[in-house]
PDB file of C-alpha atoms in Angstrom:
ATOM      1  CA  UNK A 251       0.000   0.000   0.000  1.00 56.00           C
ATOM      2  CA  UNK A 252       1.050   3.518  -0.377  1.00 63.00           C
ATOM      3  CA  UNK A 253       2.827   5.392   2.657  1.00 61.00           C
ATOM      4  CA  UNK A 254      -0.620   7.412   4.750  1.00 64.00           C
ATOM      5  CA  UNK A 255      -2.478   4.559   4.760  1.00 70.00           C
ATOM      6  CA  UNK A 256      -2.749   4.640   9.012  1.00 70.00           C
ATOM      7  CA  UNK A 257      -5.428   4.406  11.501  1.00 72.00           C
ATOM      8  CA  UNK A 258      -7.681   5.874  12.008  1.00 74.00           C
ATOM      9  CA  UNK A 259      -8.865   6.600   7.923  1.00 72.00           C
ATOM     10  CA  UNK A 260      -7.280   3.291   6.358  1.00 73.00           C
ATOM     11  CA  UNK A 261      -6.672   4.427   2.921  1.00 75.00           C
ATOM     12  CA  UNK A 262      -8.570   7.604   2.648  1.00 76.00           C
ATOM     13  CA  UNK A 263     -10.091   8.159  -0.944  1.00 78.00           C
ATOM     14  CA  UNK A 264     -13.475   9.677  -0.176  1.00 79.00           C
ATOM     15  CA  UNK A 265     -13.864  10.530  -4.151  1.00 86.00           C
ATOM     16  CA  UNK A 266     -12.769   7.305  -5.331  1.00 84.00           C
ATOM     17  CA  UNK A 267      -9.864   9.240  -7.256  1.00 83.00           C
ATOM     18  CA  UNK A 268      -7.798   6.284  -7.253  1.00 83.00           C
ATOM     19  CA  UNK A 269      -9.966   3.752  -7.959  1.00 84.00           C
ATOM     20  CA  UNK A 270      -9.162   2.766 -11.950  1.00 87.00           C
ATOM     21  CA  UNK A 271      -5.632   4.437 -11.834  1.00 86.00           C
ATOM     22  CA  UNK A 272      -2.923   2.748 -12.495  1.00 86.00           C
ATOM     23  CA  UNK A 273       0.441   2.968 -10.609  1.00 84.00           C
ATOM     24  CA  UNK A 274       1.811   5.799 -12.641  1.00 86.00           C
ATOM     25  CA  UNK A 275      -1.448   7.488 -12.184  1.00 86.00           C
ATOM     26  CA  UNK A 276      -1.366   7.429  -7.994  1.00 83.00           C
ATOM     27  CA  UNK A 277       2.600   8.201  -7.793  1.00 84.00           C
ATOM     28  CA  UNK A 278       1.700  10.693  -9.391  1.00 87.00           C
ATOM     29  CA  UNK A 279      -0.981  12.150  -7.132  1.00 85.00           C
ATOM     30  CA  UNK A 280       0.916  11.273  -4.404  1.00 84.00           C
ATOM     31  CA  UNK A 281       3.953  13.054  -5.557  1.00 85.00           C
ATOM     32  CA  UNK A 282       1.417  16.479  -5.599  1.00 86.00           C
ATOM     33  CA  UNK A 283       0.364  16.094  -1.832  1.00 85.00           C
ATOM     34  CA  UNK A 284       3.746  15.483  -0.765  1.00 84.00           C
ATOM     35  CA  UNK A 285       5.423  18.409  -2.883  1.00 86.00           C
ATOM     36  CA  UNK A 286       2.455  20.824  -2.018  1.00 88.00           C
ATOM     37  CA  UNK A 287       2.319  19.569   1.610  1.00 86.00           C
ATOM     38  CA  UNK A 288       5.554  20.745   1.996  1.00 85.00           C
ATOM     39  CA  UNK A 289       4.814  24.036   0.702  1.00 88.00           C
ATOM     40  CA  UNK A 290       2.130  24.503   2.787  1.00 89.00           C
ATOM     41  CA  UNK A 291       4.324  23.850   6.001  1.00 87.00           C
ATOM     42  CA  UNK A 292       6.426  25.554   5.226  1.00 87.00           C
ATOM     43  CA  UNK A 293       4.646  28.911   4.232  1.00 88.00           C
ATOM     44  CA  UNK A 294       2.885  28.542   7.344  1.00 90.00           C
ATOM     45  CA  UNK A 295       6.433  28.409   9.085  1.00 89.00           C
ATOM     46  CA  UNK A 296       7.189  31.458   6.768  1.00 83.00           C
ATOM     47  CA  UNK A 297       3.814  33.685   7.750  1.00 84.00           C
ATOM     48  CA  UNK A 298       3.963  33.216  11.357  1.00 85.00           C
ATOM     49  CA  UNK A 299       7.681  34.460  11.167  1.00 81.00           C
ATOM     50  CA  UNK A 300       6.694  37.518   9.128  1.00 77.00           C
ATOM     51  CA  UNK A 301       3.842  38.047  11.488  1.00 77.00           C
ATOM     52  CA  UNK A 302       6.290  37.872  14.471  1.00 77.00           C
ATOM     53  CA  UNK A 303       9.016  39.996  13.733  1.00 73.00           C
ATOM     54  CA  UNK A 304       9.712  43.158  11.946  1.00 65.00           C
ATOM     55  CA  UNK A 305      11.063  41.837   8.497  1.00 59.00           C
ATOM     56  CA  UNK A 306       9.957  44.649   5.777  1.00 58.00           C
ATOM     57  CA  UNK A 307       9.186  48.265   7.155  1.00 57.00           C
ATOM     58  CA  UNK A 308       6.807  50.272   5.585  1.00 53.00           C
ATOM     59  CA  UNK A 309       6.784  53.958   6.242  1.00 53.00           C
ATOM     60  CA  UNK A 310       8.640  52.852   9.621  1.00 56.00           C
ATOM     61  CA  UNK A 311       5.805  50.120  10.632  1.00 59.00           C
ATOM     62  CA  UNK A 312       5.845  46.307  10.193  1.00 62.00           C
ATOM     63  CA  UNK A 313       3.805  45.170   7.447  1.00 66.00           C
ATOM     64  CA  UNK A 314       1.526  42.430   7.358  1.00 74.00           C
ATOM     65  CA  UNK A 315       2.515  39.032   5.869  1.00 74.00           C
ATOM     66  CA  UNK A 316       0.035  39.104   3.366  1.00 78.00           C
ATOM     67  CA  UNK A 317       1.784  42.491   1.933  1.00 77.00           C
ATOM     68  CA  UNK A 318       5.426  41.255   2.410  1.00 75.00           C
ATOM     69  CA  UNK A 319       5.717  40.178  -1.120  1.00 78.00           C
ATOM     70  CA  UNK A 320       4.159  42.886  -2.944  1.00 79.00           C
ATOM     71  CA  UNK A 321       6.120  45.053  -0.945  1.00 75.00           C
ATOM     72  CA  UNK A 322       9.430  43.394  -1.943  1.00 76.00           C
ATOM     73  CA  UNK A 323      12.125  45.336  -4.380  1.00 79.00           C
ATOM     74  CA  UNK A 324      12.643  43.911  -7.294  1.00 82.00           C
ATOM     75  CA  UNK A 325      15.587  43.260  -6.769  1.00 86.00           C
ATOM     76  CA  UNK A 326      14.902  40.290  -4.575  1.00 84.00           C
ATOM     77  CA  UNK A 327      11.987  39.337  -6.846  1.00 88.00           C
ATOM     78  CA  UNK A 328      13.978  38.424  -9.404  1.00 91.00           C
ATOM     79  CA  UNK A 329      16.331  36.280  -7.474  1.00 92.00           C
ATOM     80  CA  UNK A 330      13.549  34.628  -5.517  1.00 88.00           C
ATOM     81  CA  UNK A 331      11.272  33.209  -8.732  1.00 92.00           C
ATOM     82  CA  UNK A 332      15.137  32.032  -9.793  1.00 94.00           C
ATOM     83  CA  UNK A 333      15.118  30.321  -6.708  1.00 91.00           C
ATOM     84  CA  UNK A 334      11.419  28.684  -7.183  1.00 90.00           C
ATOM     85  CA  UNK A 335      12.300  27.891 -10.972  1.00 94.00           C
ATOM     86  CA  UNK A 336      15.416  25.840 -10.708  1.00 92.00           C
ATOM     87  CA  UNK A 337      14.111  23.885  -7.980  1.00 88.00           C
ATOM     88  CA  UNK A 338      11.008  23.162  -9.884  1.00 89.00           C
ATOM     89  CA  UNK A 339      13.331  22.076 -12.436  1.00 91.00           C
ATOM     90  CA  UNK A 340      15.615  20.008 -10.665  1.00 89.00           C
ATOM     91  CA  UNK A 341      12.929  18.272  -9.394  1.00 87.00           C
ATOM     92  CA  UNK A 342      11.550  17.474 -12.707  1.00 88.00           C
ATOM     93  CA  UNK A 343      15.028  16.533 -14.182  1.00 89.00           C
ATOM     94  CA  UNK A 344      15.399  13.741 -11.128  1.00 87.00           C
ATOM     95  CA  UNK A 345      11.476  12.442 -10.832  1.00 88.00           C
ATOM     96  CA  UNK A 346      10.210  12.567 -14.436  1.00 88.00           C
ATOM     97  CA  UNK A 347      10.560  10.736 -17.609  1.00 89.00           C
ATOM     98  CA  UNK A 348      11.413  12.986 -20.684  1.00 88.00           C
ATOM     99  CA  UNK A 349       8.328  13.975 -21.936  1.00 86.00           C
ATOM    100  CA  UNK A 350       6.967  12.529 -25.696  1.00 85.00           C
ATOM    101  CA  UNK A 351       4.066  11.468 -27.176  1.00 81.00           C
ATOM    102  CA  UNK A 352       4.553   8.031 -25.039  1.00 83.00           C
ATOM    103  CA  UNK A 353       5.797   9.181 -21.289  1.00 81.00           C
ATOM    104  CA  UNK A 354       3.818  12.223 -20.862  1.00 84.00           C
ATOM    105  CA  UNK A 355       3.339  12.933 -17.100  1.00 86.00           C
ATOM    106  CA  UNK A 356       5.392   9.842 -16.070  1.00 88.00           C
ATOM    107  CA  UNK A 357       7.430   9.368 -13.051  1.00 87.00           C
ATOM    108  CA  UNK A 358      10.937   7.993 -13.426  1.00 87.00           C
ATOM    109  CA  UNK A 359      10.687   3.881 -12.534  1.00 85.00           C
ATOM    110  CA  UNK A 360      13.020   4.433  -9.512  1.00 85.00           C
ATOM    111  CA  UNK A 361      11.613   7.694  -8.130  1.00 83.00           C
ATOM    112  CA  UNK A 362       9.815   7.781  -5.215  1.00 80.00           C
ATOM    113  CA  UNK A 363       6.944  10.756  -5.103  1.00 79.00           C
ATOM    114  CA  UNK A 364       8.920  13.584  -2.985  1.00 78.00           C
ATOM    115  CA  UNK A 365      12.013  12.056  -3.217  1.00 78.00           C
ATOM    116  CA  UNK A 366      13.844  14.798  -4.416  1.00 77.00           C
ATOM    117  CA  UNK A 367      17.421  13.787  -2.701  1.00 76.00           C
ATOM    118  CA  UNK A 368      17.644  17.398  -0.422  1.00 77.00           C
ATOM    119  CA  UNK A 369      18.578  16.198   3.169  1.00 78.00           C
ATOM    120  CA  UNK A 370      21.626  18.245   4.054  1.00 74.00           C
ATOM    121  CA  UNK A 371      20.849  17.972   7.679  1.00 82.00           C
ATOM    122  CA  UNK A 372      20.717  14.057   7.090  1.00 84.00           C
ATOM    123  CA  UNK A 373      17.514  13.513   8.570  1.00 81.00           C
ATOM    124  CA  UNK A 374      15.961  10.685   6.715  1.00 82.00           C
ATOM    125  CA  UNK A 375      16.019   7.343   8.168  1.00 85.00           C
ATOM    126  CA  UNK A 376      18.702   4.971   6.250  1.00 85.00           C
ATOM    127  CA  UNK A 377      16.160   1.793   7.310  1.00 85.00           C
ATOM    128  CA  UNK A 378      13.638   1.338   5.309  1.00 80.00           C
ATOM    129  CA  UNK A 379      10.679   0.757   7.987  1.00 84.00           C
ATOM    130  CA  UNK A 380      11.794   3.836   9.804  1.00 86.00           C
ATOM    131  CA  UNK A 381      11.997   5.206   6.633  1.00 79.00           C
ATOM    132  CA  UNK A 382       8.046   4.393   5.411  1.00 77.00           C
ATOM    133  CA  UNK A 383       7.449   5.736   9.227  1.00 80.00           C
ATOM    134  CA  UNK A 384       8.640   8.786   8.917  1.00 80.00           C
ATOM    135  CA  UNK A 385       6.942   9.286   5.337  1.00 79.00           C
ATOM    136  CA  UNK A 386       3.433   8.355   7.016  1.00 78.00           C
ATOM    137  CA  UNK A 387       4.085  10.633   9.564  1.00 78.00           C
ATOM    138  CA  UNK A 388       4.760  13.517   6.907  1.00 78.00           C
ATOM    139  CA  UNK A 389       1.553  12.543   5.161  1.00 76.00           C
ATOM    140  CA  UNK A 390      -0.422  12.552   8.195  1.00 73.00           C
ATOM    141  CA  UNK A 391       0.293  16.477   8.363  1.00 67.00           C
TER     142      UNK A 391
END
């Protein structure tokens, strides 16, 4: 089964999404929560923060999070949507299949979903049931 299938849900497909998929299909899906979970954290990390401490003054205030960016010179714009693209692309480089006609939207045989090979502070398990823990545990969130 896939990784955040736990108690108390069991396998949790309310909309029968994944119900005539085939493998491709669900890695797939489950690459998207994974990547976008982790986004969400986080931003979330990355608004309270803002919030919390005096980051970008406007006209000698704090400014609210939701202003931060639109607020920002361009001159850390540019290097920031840098940033976003070449991850985006190394990401696709590692987990997908070239696209053609054939292998459009396919995941690379050996890539897991979110596996992206970033983990400078070495946290990921090397043993592969701690490992799936872990990954359930990050899915739970």
């Amino acid at each position: 089964g896939l990784p955040g299938a736990i108690e108390p849900l069991g396998f949790f497909d309310p909309l029968e999404l994944t119900k005539e998929a085939d493998l491709n299909t669900i890695k797939r899906y489950r690459e998207a929560e994974i990547m976008h979970g982790r986004i969400a954290m986080m931003a979330t990390v990355g608004y309270l923060i803002a919030e919390n401490t005096p980051t970008i003054m406007y006209n000698s205030l704090p400014t609210i999070a939701n202003n931060q960016l639109a607020e920002m010179p361009s001159s850390l714009l540019l290097p920031l949507f840098l940033f976003i693209n070449f991850t985006e692309a190394w990401r696709a480089i590692n987990g997908w299949v070239t696209p053609s006609e054939d292998t459009l939207f396919q995941l690379k045989e050996k890539y897991y979903p979110g596996g992206i090979g970033f983990d400078p502070m070495d946290f990921a398990p090397k043993d592969a049931k701690d490992f799936a823990l872990m990954t359930e545990k990050e899915l739970s969130n």
